[in-house]
Amino acid sequence: MKKLKLILFGASLFMLASCGSKAPEETETTTSAPTAVEQVEETEDSEKINDTEASETADPADIDAVIAKIEDLRNKAIESGAKDFAPGILDELDETFDSIKKRAANGEDVTADLTRLSMLYEALSSYSKACTLKNKIDDMELAQLDQKDYDDGLLYLNQCDELFEEEELSAVKLQDAAAKAYASLNSVYFVAFKKLAKDARAAAFEAKRDADSVKAAISQKERYNEAAETFKKGDTSYAMQNPERACDLYIEAGELFDELYEVVSEKRAAAQAAIDAAKSKVLESEQAALQADKDLPITDENLAGIEDEDAVLLEEDEYDDPEAAEADIAETFEEEVINTVVDYLEAE
């Protein structure tokens, strides 16, 4: 028995020593950074807490305002193409919206449900706009101009499609994926149209140069000025970070300059033909006059109706300088200058 007591006493000391050795580990305060999933869960939990706090003091008038705002978000989603790209999801959201409005009319608190629904409609709008951009990029074969952002955009669109298949659609995750999809594909579209706009500007400038070569600024002044103003509007749009609009304006200006060149060239050709015909007649007249001089020479005496050799018969005409009439447009423009203009406008 004494031996057993000693054994039990030794075991007790061993257990106490073992517990004491683990104490420092239990009191350590070092924590690891939360994962992306944990952050999303924390965000969702905080939204639920905030929604619960807000619902305690929700005012019917405020609910009506929120419903009106969601109606606007729904309309924007439809305008963005939701009926074409996600008709099933849109129908589900509409059904949920109708149910929420009925519950709100019965006095039930629907604040949290409205918050989630607004996020879903907004996400659906971003998703639809991203799909629209993808189709444009594919049709115009622009992906190679910014392949990385294009691939990222497809990745985020696929994430949205996968979320649509989930039993409980996460508003936070869908909003994040849809926003990233739109941002990536919009970057592709922007980069591509910057290049297209530059090419269109170069072509329009060549057309202007052709128009200047036939002095279109003089003979077709009004039309020429219209083309020049359109060209300058293209520069303004480019500076305002709207390369797609700039591209359209450059193309329009180039077509106007081309038209001027053709019209003036035709008129100049007709005028030249008339000049050549007149020269031919003058030559014939000179030859007839020479023959007349041989047949009946004129004496040195003044004849009635014949003016002195140095007499001024007509007032001297004044003509506009063709080069001065040409529009002052630079052949190229620097990105640094454009960025300076943009920075200034943003600061204003």
mmCIF file with all atom_site columns, N, CA, C and O in Angstrom, residues 181-228:
data_model
loop_
_atom_site.group_PDB
_atom_site.id
_atom_site.type_symbol
_atom_site.label_atom_id
_atom_site.label_alt_id
_atom_site.label_comp_id
_atom_site.label_asym_id
_atom_site.label_entity_id
_atom_site.label_seq_id
_atom_site.pdbx_PDB_ins_code
_atom_site.Cartn_x
_atom_site.Cartn_y
_atom_site.Cartn_z
_atom_site.occupancy
_atom_site.B_iso_or_equiv
_atom_site.pdbx_formal_charge
_atom_site.auth_seq_id
_atom_site.auth_comp_id
_atom_site.auth_asym_id
_atom_site.auth_atom_id
_atom_site.pdbx_PDB_model_num
ATOM 1   N N  . ALA A 1 181 ? -14.903 41.345 -62.922  1.00 0.00 ? 181 ALA A N  1
ATOM 2   C CA . ALA A 1 181 ? -15.066 40.952 -64.321  1.00 0.00 ? 181 ALA A CA 1
ATOM 3   C C  . ALA A 1 181 ? -15.246 42.176 -65.201  1.00 0.00 ? 181 ALA A C  1
ATOM 4   O O  . ALA A 1 181 ? -14.614 42.305 -66.266  1.00 0.00 ? 181 ALA A O  1
ATOM 5   N N  . TYR A 1 182 ? -16.094 43.096 -64.757  1.00 0.00 ? 182 TYR A N  1
ATOM 6   C CA . TYR A 1 182 ? -16.342 44.313 -65.541  1.00 0.00 ? 182 TYR A CA 1
ATOM 7   C C  . TYR A 1 182 ? -15.082 45.178 -65.620  1.00 0.00 ? 182 TYR A C  1
ATOM 8   O O  . TYR A 1 182 ? -14.745 45.701 -66.686  1.00 0.00 ? 182 TYR A O  1
ATOM 9   N N  . ALA A 1 183 ? -14.378 45.326 -64.499  1.00 0.00 ? 183 ALA A N  1
ATOM 10  C CA . ALA A 1 183 ? -13.173 46.157 -64.475  1.00 0.00 ? 183 ALA A CA 1
ATOM 11  C C  . ALA A 1 183 ? -12.104 45.603 -65.418  1.00 0.00 ? 183 ALA A C  1
ATOM 12  O O  . ALA A 1 183 ? -11.461 46.353 -66.161  1.00 0.00 ? 183 ALA A O  1
ATOM 13  N N  . SER A 1 184 ? -11.924 44.291 -65.429  1.00 0.00 ? 184 SER A N  1
ATOM 14  C CA . SER A 1 184 ? -10.897 43.671 -66.275  1.00 0.00 ? 184 SER A CA 1
ATOM 15  C C  . SER A 1 184 ? -11.225 43.825 -67.753  1.00 0.00 ? 184 SER A C  1
ATOM 16  O O  . SER A 1 184 ? -10.375 44.223 -68.561  1.00 0.00 ? 184 SER A O  1
ATOM 17  N N  . LEU A 1 185 ? -12.461 43.522 -68.124  1.00 0.00 ? 185 LEU A N  1
ATOM 18  C CA . LEU A 1 185 ? -12.852 43.598 -69.540  1.00 0.00 ? 185 LEU A CA 1
ATOM 19  C C  . LEU A 1 185 ? -12.948 45.046 -70.019  1.00 0.00 ? 185 LEU A C  1
ATOM 20  O O  . LEU A 1 185 ? -12.649 45.342 -71.180  1.00 0.00 ? 185 LEU A O  1
ATOM 21  N N  . ASN A 1 186 ? -13.325 45.941 -69.124  1.00 0.00 ? 186 ASN A N  1
ATOM 22  C CA . ASN A 1 186 ? -13.364 47.353 -69.491  1.00 0.00 ? 186 ASN A CA 1
ATOM 23  C C  . ASN A 1 186 ? -11.945 47.870 -69.753  1.00 0.00 ? 186 ASN A C  1
ATOM 24  O O  . ASN A 1 186 ? -11.743 48.727 -70.621  1.00 0.00 ? 186 ASN A O  1
ATOM 25  N N  . SER A 1 187 ? -10.983 47.340 -69.028  1.00 0.00 ? 187 SER A N  1
ATOM 26  C CA . SER A 1 187 ? -9.580  47.721 -69.244  1.00 0.00 ? 187 SER A CA 1
ATOM 27  C C  . SER A 1 187 ? -9.131  47.277 -70.634  1.00 0.00 ? 187 SER A C  1
ATOM 28  O O  . SER A 1 187 ? -8.439  48.017 -71.344  1.00 0.00 ? 187 SER A O  1
ATOM 29  N N  . VAL A 1 188 ? -9.524  46.063 -71.031  1.00 0.00 ? 188 VAL A N  1
ATOM 30  C CA . VAL A 1 188 ? -9.193  45.574 -72.369  1.00 0.00 ? 188 VAL A CA 1
ATOM 31  C C  . VAL A 1 188 ? -9.785  46.501 -73.433  1.00 0.00 ? 188 VAL A C  1
ATOM 32  O O  . VAL A 1 188 ? -9.110  46.906 -74.383  1.00 0.00 ? 188 VAL A O  1
ATOM 33  N N  . TYR A 1 189 ? -11.048 46.827 -73.240  1.00 0.00 ? 189 TYR A N  1
ATOM 34  C CA . TYR A 1 189 ? -11.755 47.677 -74.198  1.00 0.00 ? 189 TYR A CA 1
ATOM 35  C C  . TYR A 1 189 ? -11.111 49.047 -74.298  1.00 0.00 ? 189 TYR A C  1
ATOM 36  O O  . TYR A 1 189 ? -10.946 49.608 -75.384  1.00 0.00 ? 189 TYR A O  1
ATOM 37  N N  . PHE A 1 190 ? -10.719 49.589 -73.152  1.00 0.00 ? 190 PHE A N  1
ATOM 38  C CA . PHE A 1 190 ? -10.107 50.915 -73.102  1.00 0.00 ? 190 PHE A CA 1
ATOM 39  C C  . PHE A 1 190 ? -8.751  50.919 -73.815  1.00 0.00 ? 190 PHE A C  1
ATOM 40  O O  . PHE A 1 190 ? -8.470  51.795 -74.649  1.00 0.00 ? 190 PHE A O  1
ATOM 41  N N  . VAL A 1 191 ? -7.920  49.947 -73.493  1.00 0.00 ? 191 VAL A N  1
ATOM 42  C CA . VAL A 1 191 ? -6.586  49.863 -74.108  1.00 0.00 ? 191 VAL A CA 1
ATOM 43  C C  . VAL A 1 191 ? -6.707  49.681 -75.616  1.00 0.00 ? 191 VAL A C  1
ATOM 44  O O  . VAL A 1 191 ? -5.979  50.312 -76.402  1.00 0.00 ? 191 VAL A O  1
ATOM 45  N N  . ALA A 1 192 ? -7.642  48.829 -76.035  1.00 0.00 ? 192 ALA A N  1
ATOM 46  C CA . ALA A 1 192 ? -7.817  48.561 -77.459  1.00 0.00 ? 192 ALA A CA 1
ATOM 47  C C  . ALA A 1 192 ? -8.252  49.809 -78.215  1.00 0.00 ? 192 ALA A C  1
ATOM 48  O O  . ALA A 1 192 ? -7.726  50.120 -79.292  1.00 0.00 ? 192 ALA A O  1
ATOM 49  N N  . PHE A 1 193 ? -9.192  50.549 -77.646  1.00 0.00 ? 193 PHE A N  1
ATOM 50  C CA . PHE A 1 193 ? -9.690  51.724 -78.355  1.00 0.00 ? 193 PHE A CA 1
ATOM 51  C C  . PHE A 1 193 ? -8.695  52.881 -78.321  1.00 0.00 ? 193 PHE A C  1
ATOM 52  O O  . PHE A 1 193 ? -8.762  53.765 -79.182  1.00 0.00 ? 193 PHE A O  1
ATOM 53  N N  . LYS A 1 194 ? -7.799  52.897 -77.367  1.00 0.00 ? 194 LYS A N  1
ATOM 54  C CA . LYS A 1 194 ? -6.740  53.896 -77.408  1.00 0.00 ? 194 LYS A CA 1
ATOM 55  C C  . LYS A 1 194 ? -5.876  53.685 -78.646  1.00 0.00 ? 194 LYS A C  1
ATOM 56  O O  . LYS A 1 194 ? -5.512  54.638 -79.341  1.00 0.00 ? 194 LYS A O  1
ATOM 57  N N  . LYS A 1 195 ? -5.578  52.425 -78.937  1.00 0.00 ? 195 LYS A N  1
ATOM 58  C CA . LYS A 1 195 ? -4.789  52.128 -80.139  1.00 0.00 ? 195 LYS A CA 1
ATOM 59  C C  . LYS A 1 195 ? -5.594  52.434 -81.409  1.00 0.00 ? 195 LYS A C  1
ATOM 60  O O  . LYS A 1 195 ? -5.082  53.040 -82.352  1.00 0.00 ? 195 LYS A O  1
ATOM 61  N N  . LEU A 1 196 ? -6.860  52.020 -81.418  1.00 0.00 ? 196 LEU A N  1
ATOM 62  C CA . LEU A 1 196 ? -7.699  52.274 -82.584  1.00 0.00 ? 196 LEU A CA 1
ATOM 63  C C  . LEU A 1 196 ? -7.867  53.772 -82.826  1.00 0.00 ? 196 LEU A C  1
ATOM 64  O O  . LEU A 1 196 ? -7.885  54.231 -83.972  1.00 0.00 ? 196 LEU A O  1
ATOM 65  N N  . ALA A 1 197 ? -7.995  54.522 -81.731  1.00 0.00 ? 197 ALA A N  1
ATOM 66  C CA . ALA A 1 197 ? -8.159  55.971 -81.859  1.00 0.00 ? 197 ALA A CA 1
ATOM 67  C C  . ALA A 1 197 ? -6.905  56.611 -82.450  1.00 0.00 ? 197 ALA A C  1
ATOM 68  O O  . ALA A 1 197 ? -6.993  57.521 -83.289  1.00 0.00 ? 197 ALA A O  1
ATOM 69  N N  . LYS A 1 198 ? -5.747  56.148 -82.030  1.00 0.00 ? 198 LYS A N  1
ATOM 70  C CA . LYS A 1 198 ? -4.504  56.697 -82.572  1.00 0.00 ? 198 LYS A CA 1
ATOM 71  C C  . LYS A 1 198 ? -4.383  56.402 -84.067  1.00 0.00 ? 198 LYS A C  1
ATOM 72  O O  . LYS A 1 198 ? -3.966  57.259 -84.859  1.00 0.00 ? 198 LYS A O  1
ATOM 73  N N  . ASP A 1 199 ? -4.749  55.175 -84.456  1.00 0.00 ? 199 ASP A N  1
ATOM 74  C CA . ASP A 1 199 ? -4.701  54.821 -85.881  1.00 0.00 ? 199 ASP A CA 1
ATOM 75  C C  . ASP A 1 199 ? -5.691  55.663 -86.683  1.00 0.00 ? 199 ASP A C  1
ATOM 76  O O  . ASP A 1 199 ? -5.377  56.126 -87.794  1.00 0.00 ? 199 ASP A O  1
ATOM 77  N N  . ALA A 1 200 ? -6.877  55.858 -86.130  1.00 0.00 ? 200 ALA A N  1
ATOM 78  C CA . ALA A 1 200 ? -7.896  56.659 -86.820  1.00 0.00 ? 200 ALA A CA 1
ATOM 79  C C  . ALA A 1 200 ? -7.451  58.109 -86.931  1.00 0.00 ? 200 ALA A C  1
ATOM 80  O O  . ALA A 1 200 ? -7.713  58.779 -87.943  1.00 0.00 ? 200 ALA A O  1
ATOM 81  N N  . ARG A 1 201 ? -6.763  58.605 -85.917  1.00 0.00 ? 201 ARG A N  1
ATOM 82  C CA . ARG A 1 201 ? -6.281  59.991 -85.961  1.00 0.00 ? 201 ARG A CA 1
ATOM 83  C C  . ARG A 1 201 ? -5.229  60.170 -87.046  1.00 0.00 ? 201 ARG A C  1
ATOM 84  O O  . ARG A 1 201 ? -5.230  61.162 -87.783  1.00 0.00 ? 201 ARG A O  1
ATOM 85  N N  . ALA A 1 202 ? -4.321  59.204 -87.144  1.00 0.00 ? 202 ALA A N  1
ATOM 86  C CA . ALA A 1 202 ? -3.274  59.280 -88.168  1.00 0.00 ? 202 ALA A CA 1
ATOM 87  C C  . ALA A 1 202 ? -3.896  59.275 -89.570  1.00 0.00 ? 202 ALA A C  1
ATOM 88  O O  . ALA A 1 202 ? -3.474  60.033 -90.457  1.00 0.00 ? 202 ALA A O  1
ATOM 89  N N  . ALA A 1 203 ? -4.911  58.435 -89.771  1.00 0.00 ? 203 ALA A N  1
ATOM 90  C CA . ALA A 1 203 ? -5.579  58.373 -91.071  1.00 0.00 ? 203 ALA A CA 1
ATOM 91  C C  . ALA A 1 203 ? -6.313  59.676 -91.374  1.00 0.00 ? 203 ALA A C  1
ATOM 92  O O  . ALA A 1 203 ? -6.298  60.174 -92.510  1.00 0.00 ? 203 ALA A O  1
ATOM 93  N N  . ALA A 1 204 ? -6.960  60.247 -90.339  1.00 0.00 ? 204 ALA A N  1
ATOM 94  C CA . ALA A 1 204 ? -7.684  61.507 -90.530  1.00 0.00 ? 204 ALA A CA 1
ATOM 95  C C  . ALA A 1 204 ? -6.717  62.645 -90.851  1.00 0.00 ? 204 ALA A C  1
ATOM 96  O O  . ALA A 1 204 ? -7.034  63.529 -91.662  1.00 0.00 ? 204 ALA A O  1
ATOM 97  N N  . PHE A 1 205 ? -5.537  62.611 -90.246  1.00 0.00 ? 205 PHE A N  1
ATOM 98  C CA . PHE A 1 205 ? -4.562  63.672 -90.528  1.00 0.00 ? 205 PHE A CA 1
ATOM 99  C C  . PHE A 1 205 ? -4.057  63.577 -91.968  1.00 0.00 ? 205 PHE A C  1
ATOM 100 O O  . PHE A 1 205 ? -3.838  64.600 -92.621  1.00 0.00 ? 205 PHE A O  1
ATOM 101 N N  . GLU A 1 206 ? -3.876  62.366 -92.460  1.00 0.00 ? 206 GLU A N  1
ATOM 102 C CA . GLU A 1 206 ? -3.471  62.197 -93.855  1.00 0.00 ? 206 GLU A CA 1
ATOM 103 C C  . GLU A 1 206 ? -4.557  62.731 -94.794  1.00 0.00 ? 206 GLU A C  1
ATOM 104 O O  . GLU A 1 206 ? -4.265  63.343 -95.817  1.00 0.00 ? 206 GLU A O  1
ATOM 105 N N  . ALA A 1 207 ? -5.821  62.486 -94.423  1.00 0.00 ? 207 ALA A N  1
ATOM 106 C CA . ALA A 1 207 ? -6.924  62.995 -95.241  1.00 0.00 ? 207 ALA A CA 1
ATOM 107 C C  . ALA A 1 207 ? -6.930  64.520 -95.212  1.00 0.00 ? 207 ALA A C  1
ATOM 108 O O  . ALA A 1 207 ? -7.208  65.175 -96.228  1.00 0.00 ? 207 ALA A O  1
ATOM 109 N N  . LYS A 1 208 ? -6.628  65.116 -94.051  1.00 0.00 ? 208 LYS A N  1
ATOM 110 C CA . LYS A 1 208 ? -6.543  66.579 -93.953  1.00 0.00 ? 208 LYS A CA 1
ATOM 111 C C  . LYS A 1 208 ? -5.418  67.110 -94.840  1.00 0.00 ? 208 LYS A C  1
ATOM 112 O O  . LYS A 1 208 ? -5.571  68.135 -95.519  1.00 0.00 ? 208 LYS A O  1
ATOM 113 N N  . ARG A 1 209 ? -4.311  66.388 -94.833  1.00 0.00 ? 209 ARG A N  1
ATOM 114 C CA . ARG A 1 209 ? -3.174  66.821 -95.653  1.00 0.00 ? 209 ARG A CA 1
ATOM 115 C C  . ARG A 1 209 ? -3.546  66.825 -97.133  1.00 0.00 ? 209 ARG A C  1
ATOM 116 O O  . ARG A 1 209 ? -3.175  67.734 -97.887  1.00 0.00 ? 209 ARG A O  1
ATOM 117 N N  . ASP A 1 210 ? -4.316  65.827 -97.560  1.00 0.00 ? 210 ASP A N  1
ATOM 118 C CA . ASP A 1 210 ? -4.763  65.779 -98.953  1.00 0.00 ? 210 ASP A CA 1
ATOM 119 C C  . ASP A 1 210 ? -5.695  66.957 -99.260  1.00 0.00 ? 210 ASP A C  1
ATOM 120 O O  . ASP A 1 210 ? -5.603  67.585 -100.328 1.00 0.00 ? 210 ASP A O  1
ATOM 121 N N  . ALA A 1 211 ? -6.610  67.241 -98.295  1.00 0.00 ? 211 ALA A N  1
ATOM 122 C CA . ALA A 1 211 ? -7.536  68.361 -98.492  1.00 0.00 ? 211 ALA A CA 1
ATOM 123 C C  . ALA A 1 211 ? -6.780  69.686 -98.578  1.00 0.00 ? 211 ALA A C  1
ATOM 124 O O  . ALA A 1 211 ? -7.124  70.567 -99.371  1.00 0.00 ? 211 ALA A O  1
ATOM 125 N N  . ASP A 1 212 ? -5.741  69.826 -97.762  1.00 0.00 ? 212 ASP A N  1
ATOM 126 C CA . ASP A 1 212 ? -4.932  71.047 -97.805  1.00 0.00 ? 212 ASP A CA 1
ATOM 127 C C  . ASP A 1 212 ? -4.181  71.175 -99.129  1.00 0.00 ? 212 ASP A C  1
ATOM 128 O O  . ASP A 1 212 ? -3.938  72.289 -99.609  1.00 0.00 ? 212 ASP A O  1
ATOM 129 N N  . SER A 1 213 ? -3.829  70.029 -99.732  1.00 0.00 ? 213 SER A N  1
ATOM 130 C CA . SER A 1 213 ? -3.057  70.074 -100.976 1.00 0.00 ? 213 SER A CA 1
ATOM 131 C C  . SER A 1 213 ? -3.862  70.656 -102.132 1.00 0.00 ? 213 SER A C  1
ATOM 132 O O  . SER A 1 213 ? -3.279  71.156 -103.101 1.00 0.00 ? 213 SER A O  1
ATOM 133 N N  . VAL A 1 214 ? -5.189  70.587 -102.028 1.00 0.00 ? 214 VAL A N  1
ATOM 134 C CA . VAL A 1 214 ? -6.032  71.160 -103.090 1.00 0.00 ? 214 VAL A CA 1
ATOM 135 C C  . VAL A 1 214 ? -6.682  72.467 -102.634 1.00 0.00 ? 214 VAL A C  1
ATOM 136 O O  . VAL A 1 214 ? -7.642  72.938 -103.236 1.00 0.00 ? 214 VAL A O  1
ATOM 137 N N  . LYS A 1 215 ? -6.156  73.038 -101.541 1.00 0.00 ? 215 LYS A N  1
ATOM 138 C CA . LYS A 1 215 ? -6.628  74.325 -101.016 1.00 0.00 ? 215 LYS A CA 1
ATOM 139 C C  . LYS A 1 215 ? -8.131  74.307 -100.673 1.00 0.00 ? 215 LYS A C  1
ATOM 140 O O  . LYS A 1 215 ? -8.859  75.266 -100.914 1.00 0.00 ? 215 LYS A O  1
ATOM 141 N N  . ALA A 1 216 ? -8.557  73.184 -100.048 1.00 0.00 ? 216 ALA A N  1
ATOM 142 C CA . ALA A 1 216 ? -9.972  73.059 -99.682  1.00 0.00 ? 216 ALA A CA 1
ATOM 143 C C  . ALA A 1 216 ? -10.388 74.085 -98.635  1.00 0.00 ? 216 ALA A C  1
ATOM 144 O O  . ALA A 1 216 ? -11.557 74.463 -98.551  1.00 0.00 ? 216 ALA A O  1
ATOM 145 N N  . ALA A 1 217 ? -9.445  74.550 -97.817  1.00 0.00 ? 217 ALA A N  1
ATOM 146 C CA . ALA A 1 217 ? -9.760  75.547 -96.801  1.00 0.00 ? 217 ALA A CA 1
ATOM 147 C C  . ALA A 1 217 ? -10.233 76.861 -97.408  1.00 0.00 ? 217 ALA A C  1
ATOM 148 O O  . ALA A 1 217 ? -10.912 77.652 -96.749  1.00 0.00 ? 217 ALA A O  1
ATOM 149 N N  . ILE A 1 218 ? -9.876  77.101 -98.685  1.00 0.00 ? 218 ILE A N  1
ATOM 150 C CA . ILE A 1 218 ? -10.298 78.325 -99.366  1.00 0.00 ? 218 ILE A CA 1
ATOM 151 C C  . ILE A 1 218 ? -11.598 78.105 -100.137 1.00 0.00 ? 218 ILE A C  1
ATOM 152 O O  . ILE A 1 218 ? -12.574 78.844 -99.970  1.00 0.00 ? 218 ILE A O  1
ATOM 153 N N  . SER A 1 219 ? -11.618 77.063 -100.950 1.00 0.00 ? 219 SER A N  1
ATOM 154 C CA . SER A 1 219 ? -12.786 76.857 -101.821 1.00 0.00 ? 219 SER A CA 1
ATOM 155 C C  . SER A 1 219 ? -13.988 76.246 -101.101 1.00 0.00 ? 219 SER A C  1
ATOM 156 O O  . SER A 1 219 ? -15.126 76.435 -101.530 1.00 0.00 ? 219 SER A O  1
ATOM 157 N N  . GLN A 1 220 ? -13.736 75.500 -100.016 1.00 0.00 ? 220 GLN A N  1
ATOM 158 C CA . GLN A 1 220 ? -14.830 74.865 -99.254  1.00 0.00 ? 220 GLN A CA 1
ATOM 159 C C  . GLN A 1 220 ? -14.652 75.195 -97.774  1.00 0.00 ? 220 GLN A C  1
ATOM 160 O O  . GLN A 1 220 ? -14.581 74.309 -96.923  1.00 0.00 ? 220 GLN A O  1
ATOM 161 N N  . LYS A 1 221 ? -14.599 76.493 -97.491  1.00 0.00 ? 221 LYS A N  1
ATOM 162 C CA . LYS A 1 221 ? -14.233 76.941 -96.157  1.00 0.00 ? 221 LYS A CA 1
ATOM 163 C C  . LYS A 1 221 ? -15.147 76.400 -95.066  1.00 0.00 ? 221 LYS A C  1
ATOM 164 O O  . LYS A 1 221 ? -14.686 75.892 -94.031  1.00 0.00 ? 221 LYS A O  1
ATOM 165 N N  . GLU A 1 222 ? -16.459 76.497 -95.233  1.00 0.00 ? 222 GLU A N  1
ATOM 166 C CA . GLU A 1 222 ? -17.404 76.075 -94.196  1.00 0.00 ? 222 GLU A CA 1
ATOM 167 C C  . GLU A 1 222 ? -17.295 74.579 -93.906  1.00 0.00 ? 222 GLU A C  1
ATOM 168 O O  . GLU A 1 222 ? -17.225 74.152 -92.755  1.00 0.00 ? 222 GLU A O  1
ATOM 169 N N  . ARG A 1 223 ? -17.259 73.791 -94.973  1.00 0.00 ? 223 ARG A N  1
ATOM 170 C CA . ARG A 1 223 ? -17.155 72.342 -94.816  1.00 0.00 ? 223 ARG A CA 1
ATOM 171 C C  . ARG A 1 223 ? -15.803 71.953 -94.227  1.00 0.00 ? 223 ARG A C  1
ATOM 172 O O  . ARG A 1 223 ? -15.694 71.032 -93.412  1.00 0.00 ? 223 ARG A O  1
ATOM 173 N N  . TYR A 1 224 ? -14.772 72.658 -94.638  1.00 0.00 ? 224 TYR A N  1
ATOM 174 C CA . TYR A 1 224 ? -13.432 72.392 -94.125  1.00 0.00 ? 224 TYR A CA 1
ATOM 175 C C  . TYR A 1 224 ? -13.362 72.659 -92.622  1.00 0.00 ? 224 TYR A C  1
ATOM 176 O O  . TYR A 1 224 ? -12.796 71.875 -91.860  1.00 0.00 ? 224 TYR A O  1
ATOM 177 N N  . ASN A 1 225 ? -13.922 73.783 -92.194  1.00 0.00 ? 225 ASN A N  1
ATOM 178 C CA . ASN A 1 225 ? -13.924 74.120 -90.769  1.00 0.00 ? 225 ASN A CA 1
ATOM 179 C C  . ASN A 1 225 ? -14.693 73.085 -89.956  1.00 0.00 ? 225 ASN A C  1
ATOM 180 O O  . ASN A 1 225 ? -14.331 72.771 -88.811  1.00 0.00 ? 225 ASN A O  1
ATOM 181 N N  . GLU A 1 226 ? -15.775 72.556 -90.517  1.00 0.00 ? 226 GLU A N  1
ATOM 182 C CA . GLU A 1 226 ? -16.545 71.509 -89.833  1.00 0.00 ? 226 GLU A CA 1
ATOM 183 C C  . GLU A 1 226 ? -15.680 70.272 -89.611  1.00 0.00 ? 226 GLU A C  1
ATOM 184 O O  . GLU A 1 226 ? -15.693 69.671 -88.524  1.00 0.00 ? 226 GLU A O  1
ATOM 185 N N  . ALA A 1 227 ? -14.929 69.894 -90.634  1.00 0.00 ? 227 ALA A N  1
ATOM 186 C CA . ALA A 1 227 ? -14.042 68.732 -90.515  1.00 0.00 ? 227 ALA A CA 1
ATOM 187 C C  . ALA A 1 227 ? -12.955 68.981 -89.476  1.00 0.00 ? 227 ALA A C  1
ATOM 188 O O  . ALA A 1 227 ? -12.631 68.096 -88.664  1.00 0.00 ? 227 ALA A O  1
ATOM 189 N N  . ALA A 1 228 ? -12.401 70.183 -89.481  1.00 0.00 ? 228 ALA A N  1
ATOM 190 C CA . ALA A 1 228 ? -11.338 70.520 -88.530  1.00 0.00 ? 228 ALA A CA 1
ATOM 191 C C  . ALA A 1 228 ? -11.862 70.512 -87.095  1.00 0.00 ? 228 ALA A C  1
ATOM 192 O O  . ALA A 1 228 ? -11.192 70.015 -86.176  1.00 0.00 ? 228 ALA A O  1
#
